[in-house]
Tab-separated table of C-alpha atoms in Angstrom:
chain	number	residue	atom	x	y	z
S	7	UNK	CA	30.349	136.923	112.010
S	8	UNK	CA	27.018	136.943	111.857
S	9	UNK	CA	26.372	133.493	112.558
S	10	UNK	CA	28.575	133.749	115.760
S	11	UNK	CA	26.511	136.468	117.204
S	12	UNK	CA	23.240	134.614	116.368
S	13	UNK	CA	24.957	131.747	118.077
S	14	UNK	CA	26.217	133.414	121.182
S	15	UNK	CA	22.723	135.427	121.370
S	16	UNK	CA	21.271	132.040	121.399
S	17	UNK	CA	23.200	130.594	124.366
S	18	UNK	CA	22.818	133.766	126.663
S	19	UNK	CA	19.302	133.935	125.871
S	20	UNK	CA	19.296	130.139	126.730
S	21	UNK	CA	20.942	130.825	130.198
S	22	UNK	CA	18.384	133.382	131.287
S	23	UNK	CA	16.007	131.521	130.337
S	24	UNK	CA	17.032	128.730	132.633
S	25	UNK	CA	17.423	131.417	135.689
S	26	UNK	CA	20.717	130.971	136.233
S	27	UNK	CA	22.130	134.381	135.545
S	28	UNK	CA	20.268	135.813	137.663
S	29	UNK	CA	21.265	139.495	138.905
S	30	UNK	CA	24.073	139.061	136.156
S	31	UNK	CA	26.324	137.063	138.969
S	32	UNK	CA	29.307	135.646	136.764
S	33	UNK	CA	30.939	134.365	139.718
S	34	UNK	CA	34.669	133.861	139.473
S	35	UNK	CA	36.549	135.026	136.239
S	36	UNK	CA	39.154	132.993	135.088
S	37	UNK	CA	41.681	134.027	132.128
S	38	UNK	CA	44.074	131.488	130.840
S	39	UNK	CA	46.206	131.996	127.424
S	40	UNK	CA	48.918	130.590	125.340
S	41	UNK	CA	51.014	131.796	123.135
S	42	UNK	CA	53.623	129.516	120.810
S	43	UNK	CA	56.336	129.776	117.613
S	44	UNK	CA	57.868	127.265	115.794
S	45	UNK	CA	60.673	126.948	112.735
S	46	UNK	CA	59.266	124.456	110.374
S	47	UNK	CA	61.787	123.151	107.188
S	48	UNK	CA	61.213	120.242	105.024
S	49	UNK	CA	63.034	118.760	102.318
S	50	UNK	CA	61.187	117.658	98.648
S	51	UNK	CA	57.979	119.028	99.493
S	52	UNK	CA	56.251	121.910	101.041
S	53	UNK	CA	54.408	120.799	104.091
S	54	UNK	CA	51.293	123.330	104.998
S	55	UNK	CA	53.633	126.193	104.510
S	56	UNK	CA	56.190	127.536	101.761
S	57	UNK	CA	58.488	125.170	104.267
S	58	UNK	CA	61.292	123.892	101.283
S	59	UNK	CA	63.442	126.945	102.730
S	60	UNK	CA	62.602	127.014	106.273
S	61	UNK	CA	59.712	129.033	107.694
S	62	UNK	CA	58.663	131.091	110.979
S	63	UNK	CA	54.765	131.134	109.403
S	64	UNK	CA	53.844	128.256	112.217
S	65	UNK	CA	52.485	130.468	115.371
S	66	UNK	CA	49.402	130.585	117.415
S	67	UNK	CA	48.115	132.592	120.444
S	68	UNK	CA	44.940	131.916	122.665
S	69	UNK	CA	43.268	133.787	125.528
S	70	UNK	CA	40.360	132.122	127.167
S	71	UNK	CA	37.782	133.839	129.531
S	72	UNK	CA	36.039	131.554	131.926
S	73	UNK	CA	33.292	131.825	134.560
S	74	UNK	CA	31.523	128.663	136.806
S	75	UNK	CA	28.619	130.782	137.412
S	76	UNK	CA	27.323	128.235	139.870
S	77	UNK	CA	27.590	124.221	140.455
S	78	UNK	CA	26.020	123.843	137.275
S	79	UNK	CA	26.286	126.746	134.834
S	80	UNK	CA	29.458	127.638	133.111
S	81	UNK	CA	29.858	130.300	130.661
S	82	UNK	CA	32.852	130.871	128.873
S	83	UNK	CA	34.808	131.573	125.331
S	84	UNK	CA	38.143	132.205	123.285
S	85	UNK	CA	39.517	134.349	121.145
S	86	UNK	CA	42.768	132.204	118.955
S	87	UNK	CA	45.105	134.730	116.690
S	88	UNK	CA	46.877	131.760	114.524
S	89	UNK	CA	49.277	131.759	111.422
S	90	UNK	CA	50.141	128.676	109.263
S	91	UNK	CA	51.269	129.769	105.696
S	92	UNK	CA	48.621	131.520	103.962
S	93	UNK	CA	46.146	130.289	106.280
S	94	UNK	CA	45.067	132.696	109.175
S	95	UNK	CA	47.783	135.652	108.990
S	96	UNK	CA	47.264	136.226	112.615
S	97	UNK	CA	43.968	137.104	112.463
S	98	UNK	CA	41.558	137.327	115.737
S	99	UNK	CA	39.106	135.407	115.665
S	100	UNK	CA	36.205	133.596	118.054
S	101	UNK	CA	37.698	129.911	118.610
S	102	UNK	CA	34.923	128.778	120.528
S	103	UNK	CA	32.001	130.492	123.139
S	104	UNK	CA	29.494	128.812	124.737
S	105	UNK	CA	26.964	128.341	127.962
S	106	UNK	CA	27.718	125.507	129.746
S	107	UNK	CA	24.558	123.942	131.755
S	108	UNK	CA	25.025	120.738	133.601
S	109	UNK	CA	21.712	119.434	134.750
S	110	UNK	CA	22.729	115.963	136.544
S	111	UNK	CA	25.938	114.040	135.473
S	112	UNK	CA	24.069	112.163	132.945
S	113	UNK	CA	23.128	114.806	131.216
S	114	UNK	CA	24.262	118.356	130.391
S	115	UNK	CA	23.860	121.325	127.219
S	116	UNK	CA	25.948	123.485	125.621
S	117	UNK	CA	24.835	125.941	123.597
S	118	UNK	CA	26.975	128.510	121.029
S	119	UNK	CA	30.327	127.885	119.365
S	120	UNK	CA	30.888	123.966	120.756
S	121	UNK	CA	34.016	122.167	120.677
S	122	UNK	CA	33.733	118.860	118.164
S	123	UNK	CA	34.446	115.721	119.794
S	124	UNK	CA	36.551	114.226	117.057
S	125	UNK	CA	38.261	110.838	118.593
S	126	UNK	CA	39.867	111.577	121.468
S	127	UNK	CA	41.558	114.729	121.142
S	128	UNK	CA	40.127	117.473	118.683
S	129	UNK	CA	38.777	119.157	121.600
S	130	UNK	CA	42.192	119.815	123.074
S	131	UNK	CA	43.876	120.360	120.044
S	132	UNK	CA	44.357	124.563	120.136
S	133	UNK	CA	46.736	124.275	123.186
S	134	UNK	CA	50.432	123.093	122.425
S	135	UNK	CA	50.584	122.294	126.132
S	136	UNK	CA	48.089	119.214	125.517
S	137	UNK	CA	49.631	117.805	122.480
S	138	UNK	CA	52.998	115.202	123.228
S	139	UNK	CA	54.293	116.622	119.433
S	140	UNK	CA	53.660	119.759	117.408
S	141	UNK	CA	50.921	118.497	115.778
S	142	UNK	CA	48.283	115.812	116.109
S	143	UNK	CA	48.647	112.938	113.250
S	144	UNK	CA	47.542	114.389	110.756
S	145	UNK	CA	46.388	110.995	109.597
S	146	UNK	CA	43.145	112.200	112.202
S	147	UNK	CA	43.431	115.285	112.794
S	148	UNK	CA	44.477	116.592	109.140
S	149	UNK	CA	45.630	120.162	109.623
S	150	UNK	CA	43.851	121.617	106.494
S	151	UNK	CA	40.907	120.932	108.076
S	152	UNK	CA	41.536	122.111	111.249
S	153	UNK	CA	39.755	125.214	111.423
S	154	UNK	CA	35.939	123.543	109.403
S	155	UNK	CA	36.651	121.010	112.050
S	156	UNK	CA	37.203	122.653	115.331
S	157	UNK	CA	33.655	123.863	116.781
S	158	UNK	CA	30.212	123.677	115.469
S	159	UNK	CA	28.031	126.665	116.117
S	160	UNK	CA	24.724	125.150	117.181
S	161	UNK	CA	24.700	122.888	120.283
S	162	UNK	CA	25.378	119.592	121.985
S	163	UNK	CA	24.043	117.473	124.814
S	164	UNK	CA	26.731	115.452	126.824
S	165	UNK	CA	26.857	113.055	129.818
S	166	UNK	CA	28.629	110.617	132.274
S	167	UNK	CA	27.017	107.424	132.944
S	168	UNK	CA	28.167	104.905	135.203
S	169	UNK	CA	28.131	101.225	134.813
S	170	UNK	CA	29.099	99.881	138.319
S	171	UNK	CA	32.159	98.085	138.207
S	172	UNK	CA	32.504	97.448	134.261
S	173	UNK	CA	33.925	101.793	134.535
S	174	UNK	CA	31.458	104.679	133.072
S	175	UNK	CA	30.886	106.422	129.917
S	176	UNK	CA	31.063	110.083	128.508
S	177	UNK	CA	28.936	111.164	125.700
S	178	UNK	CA	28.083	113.794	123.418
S	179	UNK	CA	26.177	114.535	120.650
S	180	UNK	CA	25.931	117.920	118.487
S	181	UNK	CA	24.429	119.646	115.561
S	182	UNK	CA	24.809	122.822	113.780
S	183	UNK	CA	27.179	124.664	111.330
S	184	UNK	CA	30.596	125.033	110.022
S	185	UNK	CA	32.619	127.731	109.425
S	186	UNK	CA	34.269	127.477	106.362
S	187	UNK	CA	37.067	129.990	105.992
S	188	UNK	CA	38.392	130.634	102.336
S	189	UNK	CA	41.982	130.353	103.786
S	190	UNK	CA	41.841	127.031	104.595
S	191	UNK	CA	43.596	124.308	103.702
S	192	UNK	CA	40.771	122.503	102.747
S	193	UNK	CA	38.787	125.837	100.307
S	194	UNK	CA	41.753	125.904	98.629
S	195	UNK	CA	42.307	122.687	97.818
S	196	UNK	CA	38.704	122.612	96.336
S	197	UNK	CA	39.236	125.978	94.807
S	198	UNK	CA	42.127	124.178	93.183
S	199	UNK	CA	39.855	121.226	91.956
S	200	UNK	CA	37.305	123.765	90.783
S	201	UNK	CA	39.624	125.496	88.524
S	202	UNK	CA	40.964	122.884	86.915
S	203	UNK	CA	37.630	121.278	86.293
S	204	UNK	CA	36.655	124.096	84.647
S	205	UNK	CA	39.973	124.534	82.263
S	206	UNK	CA	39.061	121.033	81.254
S	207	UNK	CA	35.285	121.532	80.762
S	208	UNK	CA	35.699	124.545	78.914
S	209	UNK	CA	33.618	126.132	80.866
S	210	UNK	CA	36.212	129.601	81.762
S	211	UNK	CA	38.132	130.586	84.537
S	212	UNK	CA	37.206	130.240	88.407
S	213	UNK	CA	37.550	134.072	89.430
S	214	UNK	CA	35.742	133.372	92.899
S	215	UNK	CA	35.235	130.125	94.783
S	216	UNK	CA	33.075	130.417	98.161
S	217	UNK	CA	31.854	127.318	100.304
S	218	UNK	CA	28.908	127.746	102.986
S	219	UNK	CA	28.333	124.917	105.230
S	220	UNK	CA	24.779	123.590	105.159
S	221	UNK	CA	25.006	121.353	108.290
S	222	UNK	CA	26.988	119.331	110.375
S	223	UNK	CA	26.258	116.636	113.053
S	224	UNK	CA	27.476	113.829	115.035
S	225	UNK	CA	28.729	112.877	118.590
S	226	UNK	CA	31.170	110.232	120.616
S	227	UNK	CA	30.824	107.638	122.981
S	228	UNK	CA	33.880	107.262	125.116
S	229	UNK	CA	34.302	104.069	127.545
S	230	UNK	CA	36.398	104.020	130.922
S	231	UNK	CA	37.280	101.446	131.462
S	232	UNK	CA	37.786	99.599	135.051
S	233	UNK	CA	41.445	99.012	134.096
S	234	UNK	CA	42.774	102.738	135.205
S	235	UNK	CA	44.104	104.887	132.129
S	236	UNK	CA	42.444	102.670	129.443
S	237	UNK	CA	40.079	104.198	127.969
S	238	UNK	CA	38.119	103.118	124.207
S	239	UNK	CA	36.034	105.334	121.979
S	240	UNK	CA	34.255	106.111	118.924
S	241	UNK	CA	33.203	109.563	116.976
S	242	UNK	CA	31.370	110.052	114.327
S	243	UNK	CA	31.300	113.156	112.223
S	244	UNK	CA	28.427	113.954	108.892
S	245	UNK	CA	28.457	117.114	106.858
S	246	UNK	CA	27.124	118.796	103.597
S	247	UNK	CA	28.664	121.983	102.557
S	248	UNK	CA	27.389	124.410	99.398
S	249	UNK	CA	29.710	125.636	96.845
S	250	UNK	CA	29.178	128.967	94.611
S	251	UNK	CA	32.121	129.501	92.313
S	252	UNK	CA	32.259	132.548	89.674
S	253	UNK	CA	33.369	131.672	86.368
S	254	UNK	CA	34.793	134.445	83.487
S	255	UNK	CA	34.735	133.146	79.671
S	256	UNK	CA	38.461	135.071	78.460
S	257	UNK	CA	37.379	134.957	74.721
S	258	UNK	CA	34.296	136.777	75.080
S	259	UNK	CA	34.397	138.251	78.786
S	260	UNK	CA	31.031	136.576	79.551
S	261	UNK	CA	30.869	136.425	83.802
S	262	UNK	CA	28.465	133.138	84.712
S	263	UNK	CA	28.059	130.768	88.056
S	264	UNK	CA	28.274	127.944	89.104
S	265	UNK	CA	27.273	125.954	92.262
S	266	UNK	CA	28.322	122.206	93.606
S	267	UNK	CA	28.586	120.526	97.472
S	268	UNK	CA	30.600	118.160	98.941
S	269	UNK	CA	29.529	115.873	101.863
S	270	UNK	CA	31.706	114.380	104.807
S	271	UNK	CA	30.135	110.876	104.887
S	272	UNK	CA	30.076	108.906	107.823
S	273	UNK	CA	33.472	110.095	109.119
S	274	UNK	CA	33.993	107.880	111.948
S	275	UNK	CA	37.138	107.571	114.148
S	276	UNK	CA	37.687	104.071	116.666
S	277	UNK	CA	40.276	105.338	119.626
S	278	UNK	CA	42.799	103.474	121.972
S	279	UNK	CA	44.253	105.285	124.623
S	280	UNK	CA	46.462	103.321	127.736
S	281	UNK	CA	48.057	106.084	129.800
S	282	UNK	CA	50.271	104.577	132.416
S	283	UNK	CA	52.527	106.440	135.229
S	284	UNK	CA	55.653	107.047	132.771
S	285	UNK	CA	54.317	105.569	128.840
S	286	UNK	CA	50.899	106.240	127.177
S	287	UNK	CA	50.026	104.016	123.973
S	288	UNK	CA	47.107	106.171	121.506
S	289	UNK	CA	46.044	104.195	118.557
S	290	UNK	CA	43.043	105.458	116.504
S	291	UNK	CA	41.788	104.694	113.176
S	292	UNK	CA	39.368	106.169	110.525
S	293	UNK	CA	37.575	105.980	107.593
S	294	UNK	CA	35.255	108.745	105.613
S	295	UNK	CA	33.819	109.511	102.608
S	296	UNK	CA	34.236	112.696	101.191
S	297	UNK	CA	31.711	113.061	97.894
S	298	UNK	CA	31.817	116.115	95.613
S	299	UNK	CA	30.084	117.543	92.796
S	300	UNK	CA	31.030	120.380	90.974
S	301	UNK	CA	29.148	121.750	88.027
S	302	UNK	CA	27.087	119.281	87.908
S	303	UNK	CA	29.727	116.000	87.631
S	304	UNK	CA	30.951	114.096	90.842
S	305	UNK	CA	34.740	114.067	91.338
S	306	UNK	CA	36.542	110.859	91.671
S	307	UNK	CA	36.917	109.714	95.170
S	308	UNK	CA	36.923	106.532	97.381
S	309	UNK	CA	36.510	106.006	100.702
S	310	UNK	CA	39.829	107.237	102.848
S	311	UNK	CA	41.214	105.188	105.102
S	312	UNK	CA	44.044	106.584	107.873
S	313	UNK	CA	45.132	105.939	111.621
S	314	UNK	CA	48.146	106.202	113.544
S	315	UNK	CA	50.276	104.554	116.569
S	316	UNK	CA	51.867	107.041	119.132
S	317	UNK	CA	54.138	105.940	122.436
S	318	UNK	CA	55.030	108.815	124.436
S	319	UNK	CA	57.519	108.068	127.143
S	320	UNK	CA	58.038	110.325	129.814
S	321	UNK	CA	61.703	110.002	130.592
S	322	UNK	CA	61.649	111.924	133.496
S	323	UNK	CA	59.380	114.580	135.117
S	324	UNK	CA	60.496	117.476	132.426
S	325	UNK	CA	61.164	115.602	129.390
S	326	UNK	CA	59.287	112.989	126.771
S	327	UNK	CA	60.114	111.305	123.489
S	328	UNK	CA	57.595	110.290	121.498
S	329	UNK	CA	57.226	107.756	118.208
S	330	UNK	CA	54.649	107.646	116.014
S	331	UNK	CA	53.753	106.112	112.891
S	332	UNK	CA	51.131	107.853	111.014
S	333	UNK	CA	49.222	106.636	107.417
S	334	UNK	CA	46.839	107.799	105.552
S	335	UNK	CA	45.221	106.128	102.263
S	336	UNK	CA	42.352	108.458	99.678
S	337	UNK	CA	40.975	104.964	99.191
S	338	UNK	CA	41.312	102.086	101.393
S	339	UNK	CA	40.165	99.665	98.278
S	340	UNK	CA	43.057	101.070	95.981
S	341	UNK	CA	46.391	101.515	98.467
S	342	UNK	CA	48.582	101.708	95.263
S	343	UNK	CA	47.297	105.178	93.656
S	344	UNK	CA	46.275	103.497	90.796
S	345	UNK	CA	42.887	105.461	90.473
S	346	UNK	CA	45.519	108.494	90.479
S	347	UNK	CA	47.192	107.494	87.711
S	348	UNK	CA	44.041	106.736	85.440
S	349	UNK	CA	44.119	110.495	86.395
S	350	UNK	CA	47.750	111.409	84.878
S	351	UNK	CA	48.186	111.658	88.735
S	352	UNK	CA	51.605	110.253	90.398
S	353	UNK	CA	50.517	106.989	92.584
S	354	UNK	CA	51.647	108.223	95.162
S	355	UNK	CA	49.271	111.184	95.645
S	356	UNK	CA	47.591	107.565	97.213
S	357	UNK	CA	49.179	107.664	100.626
S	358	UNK	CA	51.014	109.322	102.777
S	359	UNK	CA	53.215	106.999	105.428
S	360	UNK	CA	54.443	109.339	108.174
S	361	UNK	CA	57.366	107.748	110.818
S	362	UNK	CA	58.205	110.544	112.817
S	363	UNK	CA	60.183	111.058	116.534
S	364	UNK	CA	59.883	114.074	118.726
S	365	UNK	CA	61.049	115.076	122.044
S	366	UNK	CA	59.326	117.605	124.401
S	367	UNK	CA	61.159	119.501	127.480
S	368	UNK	CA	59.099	121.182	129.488
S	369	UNK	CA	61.635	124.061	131.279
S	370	UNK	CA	58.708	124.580	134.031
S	371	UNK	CA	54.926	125.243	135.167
S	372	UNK	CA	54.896	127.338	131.745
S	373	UNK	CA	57.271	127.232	129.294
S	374	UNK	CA	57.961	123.877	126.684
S	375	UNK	CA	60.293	123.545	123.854
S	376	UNK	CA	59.390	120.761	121.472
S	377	UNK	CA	61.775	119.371	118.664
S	378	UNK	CA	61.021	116.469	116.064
S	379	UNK	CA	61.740	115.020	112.520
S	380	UNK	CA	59.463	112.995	110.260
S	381	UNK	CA	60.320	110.790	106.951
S	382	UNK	CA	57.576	110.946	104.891
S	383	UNK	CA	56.714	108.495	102.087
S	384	UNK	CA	53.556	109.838	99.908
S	385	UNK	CA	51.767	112.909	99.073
S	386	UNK	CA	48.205	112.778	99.945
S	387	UNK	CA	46.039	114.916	102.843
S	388	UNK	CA	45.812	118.441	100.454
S	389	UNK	CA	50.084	118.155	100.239
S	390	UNK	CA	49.241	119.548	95.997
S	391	UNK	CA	47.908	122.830	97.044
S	392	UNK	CA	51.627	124.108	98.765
S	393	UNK	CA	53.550	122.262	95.979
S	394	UNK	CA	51.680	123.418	92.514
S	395	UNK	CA	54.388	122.908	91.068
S	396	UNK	CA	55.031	119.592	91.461
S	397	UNK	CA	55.446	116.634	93.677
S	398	UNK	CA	57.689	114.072	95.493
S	399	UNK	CA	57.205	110.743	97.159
S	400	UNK	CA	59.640	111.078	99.712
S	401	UNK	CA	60.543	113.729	102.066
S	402	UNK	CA	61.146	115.089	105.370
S	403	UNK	CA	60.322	117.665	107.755
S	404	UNK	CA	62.020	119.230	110.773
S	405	UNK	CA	59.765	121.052	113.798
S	406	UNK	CA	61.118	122.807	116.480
S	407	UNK	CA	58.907	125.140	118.981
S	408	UNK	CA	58.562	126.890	121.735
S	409	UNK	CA	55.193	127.602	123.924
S	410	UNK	CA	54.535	130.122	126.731
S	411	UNK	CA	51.151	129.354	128.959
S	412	UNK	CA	49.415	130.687	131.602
């Protein structure tokens, strides 16, 4: 919390600096919100939720506040309440809030709690409203990391520059810091690693595990193309976070520390989007690496590999089916999972091969229902940490959800 107020000090402080609040004119106040639930069951494993049984824990709400001060300054913010398993319990909290300061169309600054340009849809990924299925492939936009991912509190600078008739070109580039919430998918998956490390190392057990993000940068070019709704693009993402993890000795009750990072290496994403009157075609691909060290001895890793292809058809006005086929691989030099099983690791903890089909009815202006299934084949993208007690290769998960906006 503290950050966020240094943060949102910062870009105020910014915009009266530039002169453009002047006499505290905020212009025209807009509020827009969303609220959604969904039913999530799967079959084999959990999927982000205790899901085996069926599951209402797969909500979210959003109310935005906006403000276009004047042709060039925009201030705005939102508060997101969200619930996905264990992970947010519906908690309040500051999605994103920033001043907005367009200078020319080639260049522009946004200071506070800034959206991450992530391939081609992280930015629009808290409203269901702009998303064809439930969620984005998670083969991209993994869901554990959703909320480390989402907005960088620092700043970015951004532009549109034309190139005549070869189309124009939106950039952006950011830097700043993470927040790093201990619910996520993502802490307790390392929290998981931690503790296990330590059973084997003999070194106690992990009472606390804490991770404070040192710094993150990175930014996207995005080309429009002269061909209308074909557009290209590239993101790339770095980051080093700091671990502190408590350890207790049972046999003699001795309390010590520990510390350790991990680093998001050149996570890059290459995008594909062709968005016609009635089809669009998304393909995007990735690879990062994702190093870790933990008391003082680097994890096995490789560099992961993922991307997806999505058709979305709109059948008519109100309704769409989409397809997608989603993959991700923890190593793109070692598809089998055999560096797993050097691990006493199933293979399959490898991949993760995702065919799924969804359809989307939206009743009006406001209201959507969205319903799909997915076949799964693999377990990798964090599935251990819902299923500690064990895992299968295939499965299958059913979504269905409804979304109010306004």
């Amino acid at each position: 919390m503290k950050r966020i107020g240094f943060w949102m000090v910062a870009a105020l402080t910014s915009v009266v600096w530039c002169g453009e609040l002047a006499a505290f004119d905020l212009g025209e106040v807009r509020v827009n919100g969303f609220v959604s639930q969904g039913y999530l069951e799967s079959s084999g494993n959990n999927f982000l939720a205790d899901s085996k049984g069926g599951t209402t824990q797969i909500n979210e709400a959003g109310l935005a506040v906006t403000s276009r001060v004047n042709d060039r300054l925009r201030i705005g913010l939102q508060f997101l309440s969200r619930d996905l398993g264990v992970e947010g319990d519906n908690e309040v909290l500051l999605d994103w809030g920033l001043a907005d300061y367009r200078h020319r169309d080639w260049l522009g600054l946004r200071v506070g709690k800034v959206k991450l340009p992530i391939g081609l849809y992280n930015e629009g990924r808290d409203s269901d409203f702009l998303r064809p299925m439930a969620f984005l492939p998670q083969g991209i936009y993994d869901e554990n990391k959703r909320n480390l991912l989402v907005a960088v509190q620092g700043g970015a600078v951004y532009g549109n520059v034309g190139a005549g008739p070869l189309g124009d070109f939106d950039y952006q580039f950011y830097y700043g810091e993470l927040n790093f919430p201990d619910d996520s998918g993502q802490s307790r998956g390392l929290n998981m690693q931690a503790t296990g490390l330590a059973k084997k190392m003999g070194l106690g057990v992990v009472t606390k595990f804490s991770a404070d993000n040192d710094y993150a940068y990175g930014g996207s070019v995005i080309y429009n193309t002269p061909l209308e709704g074909l557009r290209l693009g590239v993101s790339q993402f770095e980051g080093k976070t700091n671990f502190d993890i408590k350890l207790l000795n049972m046999a003699t009750g001795a309390a010590s520390s520990a510390t350790g990072q991990g680093r998001n290496k050149d996570f890059v994403v290459y995008s594909l989007e062709y968005a016609m009157p009635s089809l669009t075609a998304a393909f995007e691909y990735t690879e990062y690496s994702a190093l870790v060290e933990m008391f003082g001895k680097p994890l096995p890793g490789g560099r992961s590999q993922g991307g997806y292809g999505l058709l979305t058809w709109r059948v008519v006005d109100q309704v769409a089916l989409s397809v997608l086929y989603d993959v991700h691989y923890a190593d793109k030099h070692d598809h089998d999972g055999g560096n797993f099983v050097k691990q006493g690791k199933p293979d399959f903890m490898g991949w993760r091969k995702d065919f799924g089909v969804g359809l989307r009815y939206d009743v009006n202006d406001n209201w959507l229902v969205k319903v799909e299934w997915h076949d799964v084949d693999g377990a990798a993208l964090g599935l251990s940490v819902v299923n500690p007690e064990g895992l299968e290769e295939n499965w299958s998960y059913f979504i269905a959800k409804m979304s109010f906006n306004f």
